[in-house]
Every structure is written in structure tokens, then in C-alpha cells.
Amino acid sequence: ILKPLLLTFTGFLIFIISFGGFIKLNFGDFVFMSTNGSYNLIISANNYSTGAYNEDIFAEGEPGLITDDRIKTYKEKSAYWNTLAINWIKENPVEWLSKIPLKIVHTFIWDDVSVSAIALSHDWNLFLAVKHLVTQKSFSGLFEGKSLFYKISFIVLHTYHFIFYILFMILIVTGFTYMYKNKTNNGYNYGSIVFIFAVFNIIVVMLFFGAPRFKYPLLILSIPIVADK
């Protein structure tokens, strides 16, 4: 497993140096990854946090909204939000930790971001639609302005996609289980790298907030494991 890991990290290093160097030459800072970590952290560490994406902390009059004209650069904004988030976590550690299960749920239990986009309905997803039907026991109020055919089609499309997603997740778990039981060299080495990445992926989710798109890199890396079984 050491050789595949070495090759993987060498690839990471090449990317970091080349991409970071390009940014350095053009913008003056050596940046090789997203700089919105503090933004994501403050979303998970405030009185309105739900475990999912929530912009309430940035509303008018809330501390997350930066009104100081002296805070302009990404470094200054990151420092401000980091301080705000860390102070909140120190004051509310139990509440912050209690959101971890919800973050995992929002990331891994469903996956309907692309389907909602295809259906041209970003304000609705399968969870919200089912919740509405269960509580209201009616299509009334669901997809205002849309036809009954659209509403039914939306539910059918999302349900089909949800079933496919759950089956895919089952195949991933089955693939990993088979791989570790048999420990074939190439599959075991590749699977070990993906497993390490999966652990890192989950840790990042637990630090910030949960969203279905956060698991996409992991799902893409898992396709060879699923296809091999």
C-alpha cells in the first residue's frame, strides 16, 4: 500500500505546486485550494446552525454579515469568520457536537441536487416534498403554479433517483467489504486510498455542515470498486 500512497501524494504535490504557483504569479498569494473554509465554519457554528447549509447568520444585523469597510480581502474575511466561529464553539461545544449526526444525514442519506436542477425546481427536493405531502396530506401548496402532471413526475423522478442512490451506496459498502475480505493487491491498495479519503471527507463534513454535493468526490473514486464487483 505504501507505493500507491506515495504515487497518490506525489500527484497531489505536483498539483499543489503547479496550481499554487500559477495563483502566486497572477495574484500574489500561494493558494492551491478553496479559501471558503471560514465561511463554511461559521455556518456550522452559530445560533442558527442546523447541520445543513443555512445563511441566517449573514442576515442584516447578524454578526456574520461583514459591514466593516476595512475587512475586504479573503484573508481578512477568513480571520473575522474564524474568530467568530471558534469563539462560538468554545461557548457552545455540546451544541456544536450535537449537530454532527445531522451533518452526516444531510450529506449521505439522500442525493437530489442534480435532479432538482434538471426539474428546474431548486426550492424543492424529495425530503421537502414528502414532508409536505405527509403533513398537509394534499398536493395543494406543493410546487405552486405547476401542473399535477409536473408534481407527480417530480415525485416519481426523485423516488427513482433515490432508490438508485441507495443501491449505489449499498454496492460501495459491499465492494469495500469484499475487497478487504479478499485483499487482492491492486484492488486492496486502491480501496485503501479511497477509504483514507472517505475518512478525511467525513471529518471535513463534521467540521463544517452537511450537503449532498460534499460526497461527490468520494462517490466518483468509489466507481471502480463498485464496477469491479
GROMACS .gro file of C-alpha atoms in nm, residues 12-183:
model
  172
   12PHE     CA    1  -0.118   1.589  -0.500
   13LEU     CA    2   0.217   1.761  -0.453
   14ILE     CA    3   0.259   1.823  -0.827
   15PHE     CA    4  -0.087   1.977  -0.843
   16ILE     CA    5  -0.030   2.191  -0.533
   17ILE     CA    6   0.297   2.331  -0.662
   18SER     CA    7   0.175   2.395  -1.018
   19PHE     CA    8  -0.166   2.537  -0.931
   20GLY     CA    9  -0.044   2.731  -0.627
   21GLY     CA   10   0.246   2.866  -0.831
   22PHE     CA   11   0.009   2.985  -1.104
   23ILE     CA   12  -0.204   3.169  -0.848
   24LYS     CA   13   0.107   3.316  -0.689
   25LEU     CA   14   0.233   3.452  -1.021
   26ASN     CA   15  -0.102   3.606  -1.113
   27PHE     CA   16  -0.247   3.718  -0.779
   28GLY     CA   17   0.046   3.739  -0.539
   29ASP     CA   18  -0.061   3.464  -0.294
   30PHE     CA   19   0.029   3.093  -0.299
   31VAL     CA   20  -0.324   2.946  -0.290
   32PHE     CA   21  -0.391   2.591  -0.411
   33MET     CA   22  -0.736   2.519  -0.268
   34SER     CA   23  -1.068   2.679  -0.182
   35THR     CA   24  -1.048   2.972   0.059
   36ASN     CA   25  -1.405   2.949   0.190
   37GLY     CA   26  -1.327   2.727   0.490
   38SER     CA   27  -1.401   3.000   0.744
   39TYR     CA   28  -1.728   3.079   0.563
   40ASN     CA   29  -1.833   2.714   0.593
   41LEU     CA   30  -1.719   2.701   0.955
   42ILE     CA   31  -1.928   2.998   1.066
   43ILE     CA   32  -2.234   2.838   0.902
   44SER     CA   33  -2.186   2.541   1.136
   45ALA     CA   34  -2.105   2.748   1.445
   46ASN     CA   35  -2.381   2.994   1.522
   47ASN     CA   36  -2.719   3.012   1.692
   48TYR     CA   37  -2.900   2.931   1.365
   49SER     CA   38  -2.693   2.627   1.264
   50THR     CA   39  -2.897   2.322   1.161
   51GLY     CA   40  -2.628   2.085   1.038
   52ALA     CA   41  -2.708   2.188   0.680
   53TYR     CA   42  -2.641   2.499   0.474
   54ASN     CA   43  -2.809   2.798   0.639
   55GLU     CA   44  -2.744   3.164   0.557
   56ASP     CA   45  -2.931   3.317   0.854
   57ILE     CA   46  -2.603   3.414   1.023
   58PHE     CA   47  -2.535   3.651   0.730
   59ALA     CA   48  -2.870   3.831   0.751
   60GLU     CA   49  -2.893   4.203   0.818
   61GLY     CA   50  -2.796   4.276   1.178
   62GLU     CA   51  -2.634   3.936   1.235
   63PRO     CA   52  -2.262   3.908   1.327
   64GLY     CA   53  -2.181   3.701   1.017
   65LEU     CA   54  -2.260   3.994   0.789
   66ILE     CA   55  -1.942   4.196   0.746
   67THR     CA   56  -2.017   4.569   0.742
   68ASP     CA   57  -1.671   4.695   0.830
   69ASP     CA   58  -1.524   4.854   0.516
   70ARG     CA   59  -1.175   4.774   0.643
   71ILE     CA   60  -1.239   4.400   0.602
   72LYS     CA   61  -1.214   4.341   0.227
   73THR     CA   62  -0.968   4.066   0.133
   74TYR     CA   63  -1.031   3.692   0.163
   75LYS     CA   64  -0.767   3.674   0.437
   76GLU     CA   65  -0.935   3.946   0.642
   77LYS     CA   66  -1.279   3.790   0.598
   78SER     CA   67  -1.144   3.445   0.686
   79ALA     CA   68  -0.981   3.578   1.003
   80TYR     CA   69  -1.305   3.751   1.107
   81TRP     CA   70  -1.529   3.448   1.050
   82ASN     CA   71  -1.276   3.209   1.205
   83THR     CA   72  -1.262   3.415   1.524
   84LEU     CA   73  -1.641   3.439   1.534
   85ALA     CA   74  -1.689   3.065   1.479
   86ILE     CA   75  -1.419   2.945   1.719
   87ASN     CA   76  -1.549   3.171   1.997
   88TRP     CA   77  -1.900   3.033   1.945
   89ILE     CA   78  -1.773   2.673   1.954
   90LYS     CA   79  -1.585   2.742   2.277
   91GLU     CA   80  -1.904   2.880   2.432
   92ASN     CA   81  -2.133   2.609   2.290
   93PRO     CA   82  -1.925   2.289   2.246
   94VAL     CA   83  -2.209   2.047   2.322
   95GLU     CA   84  -2.449   2.213   2.080
   96TRP     CA   85  -2.184   2.217   1.807
   97LEU     CA   86  -2.106   1.847   1.858
   98SER     CA   87  -2.476   1.759   1.867
   99LYS     CA   88  -2.509   1.873   1.505
  100ILE     CA   89  -2.261   1.610   1.377
  101PRO     CA   90  -2.527   1.337   1.317
  102LEU     CA   91  -2.738   1.587   1.123
  103LYS     CA   92  -2.436   1.682   0.910
  104ILE     CA   93  -2.383   1.314   0.822
  105VAL     CA   94  -2.753   1.276   0.742
  106HIS     CA   95  -2.763   1.583   0.516
  107THR     CA   96  -2.456   1.456   0.329
  108PHE     CA   97  -2.515   1.082   0.289
  109ILE     CA   98  -2.884   0.998   0.338
  110TRP     CA   99  -3.007   1.149   0.012
  111ASP     CA  100  -2.871   1.291  -0.311
  112ASP     CA  101  -3.103   1.506  -0.517
  113VAL     CA  102  -2.913   1.825  -0.601
  114SER     CA  103  -2.880   1.747  -0.971
  115VAL     CA  104  -3.234   1.612  -1.001
  116SER     CA  105  -3.385   1.932  -0.860
  117ALA     CA  106  -3.174   2.129  -1.111
  118ILE     CA  107  -3.292   1.911  -1.401
  119ALA     CA  108  -3.653   1.955  -1.284
  120LEU     CA  109  -3.597   2.334  -1.268
  121SER     CA  110  -3.714   2.338  -0.907
  122HIS     CA  111  -3.429   2.442  -0.677
  123ASP     CA  112  -3.666   2.528  -0.391
  124TRP     CA  113  -3.791   2.171  -0.360
  125ASN     CA  114  -3.634   1.832  -0.307
  126LEU     CA  115  -3.764   1.484  -0.224
  127PHE     CA  116  -3.743   1.539   0.153
  128LEU     CA  117  -3.937   1.867   0.143
  129ALA     CA  118  -4.193   1.727  -0.100
  130VAL     CA  119  -4.259   1.414   0.109
  131LYS     CA  120  -4.271   1.623   0.428
  132HIS     CA  121  -4.531   1.848   0.268
  133LEU     CA  122  -4.744   1.554   0.149
  134VAL     CA  123  -4.728   1.385   0.491
  135THR     CA  124  -4.813   1.698   0.692
  136GLN     CA  125  -5.060   1.857   0.451
  137LYS     CA  126  -5.199   1.534   0.302
  138SER     CA  127  -5.252   1.721  -0.024
  139PHE     CA  128  -5.072   1.840  -0.337
  140SER     CA  129  -5.207   2.186  -0.261
  141GLY     CA  130  -4.921   2.426  -0.191
  142LEU     CA  131  -4.669   2.188  -0.347
  143PHE     CA  132  -4.494   2.345  -0.649
  144GLU     CA  133  -4.716   2.648  -0.676
  145GLY     CA  134  -4.808   2.722  -1.038
  146LYS     CA  135  -4.709   2.376  -1.161
  147SER     CA  136  -4.946   2.122  -1.313
  148LEU     CA  137  -5.047   1.799  -1.139
  149PHE     CA  138  -4.852   1.609  -1.406
  150TYR     CA  139  -4.538   1.804  -1.314
  151LYS     CA  140  -4.588   1.735  -0.944
  152ILE     CA  141  -4.635   1.362  -0.996
  153SER     CA  142  -4.343   1.347  -1.240
  154PHE     CA  143  -4.120   1.525  -0.988
  155ILE     CA  144  -4.205   1.276  -0.713
  156VAL     CA  145  -4.154   0.976  -0.946
  157LEU     CA  146  -3.821   1.108  -1.078
  158HIS     CA  147  -3.689   1.183  -0.731
  159THR     CA  148  -3.807   0.848  -0.594
  160TYR     CA  149  -3.640   0.659  -0.880
  161HIS     CA  150  -3.318   0.856  -0.827
  162PHE     CA  151  -3.330   0.798  -0.450
  163ILE     CA  152  -3.367   0.420  -0.495
  164PHE     CA  153  -3.076   0.420  -0.743
  165TYR     CA  154  -2.863   0.620  -0.500
  166ILE     CA  155  -2.935   0.386  -0.207
  167LEU     CA  156  -2.849   0.082  -0.422
  168PHE     CA  157  -2.525   0.251  -0.528
  169MET     CA  158  -2.430   0.317  -0.165
  170ILE     CA  159  -2.504  -0.048  -0.080
  171LEU     CA  160  -2.278  -0.156  -0.366
  172ILE     CA  161  -1.999   0.069  -0.237
  173VAL     CA  162  -2.019  -0.087   0.110
  174THR     CA  163  -2.037  -0.435  -0.046
  175GLY     CA  164  -1.737  -0.357  -0.268
  176PHE     CA  165  -1.526  -0.238   0.026
  177THR     CA  166  -1.628  -0.542   0.231
  178TYR     CA  167  -1.539  -0.784  -0.050
  179MET     CA  168  -1.209  -0.606  -0.112
  180TYR     CA  169  -1.092  -0.624   0.249
  181LYS     CA  170  -1.201  -0.984   0.290
  182ASN     CA  171  -1.014  -1.098  -0.021
  183LYS     CA  172  -0.732  -0.840  -0.011
   0.00000   0.00000   0.00000
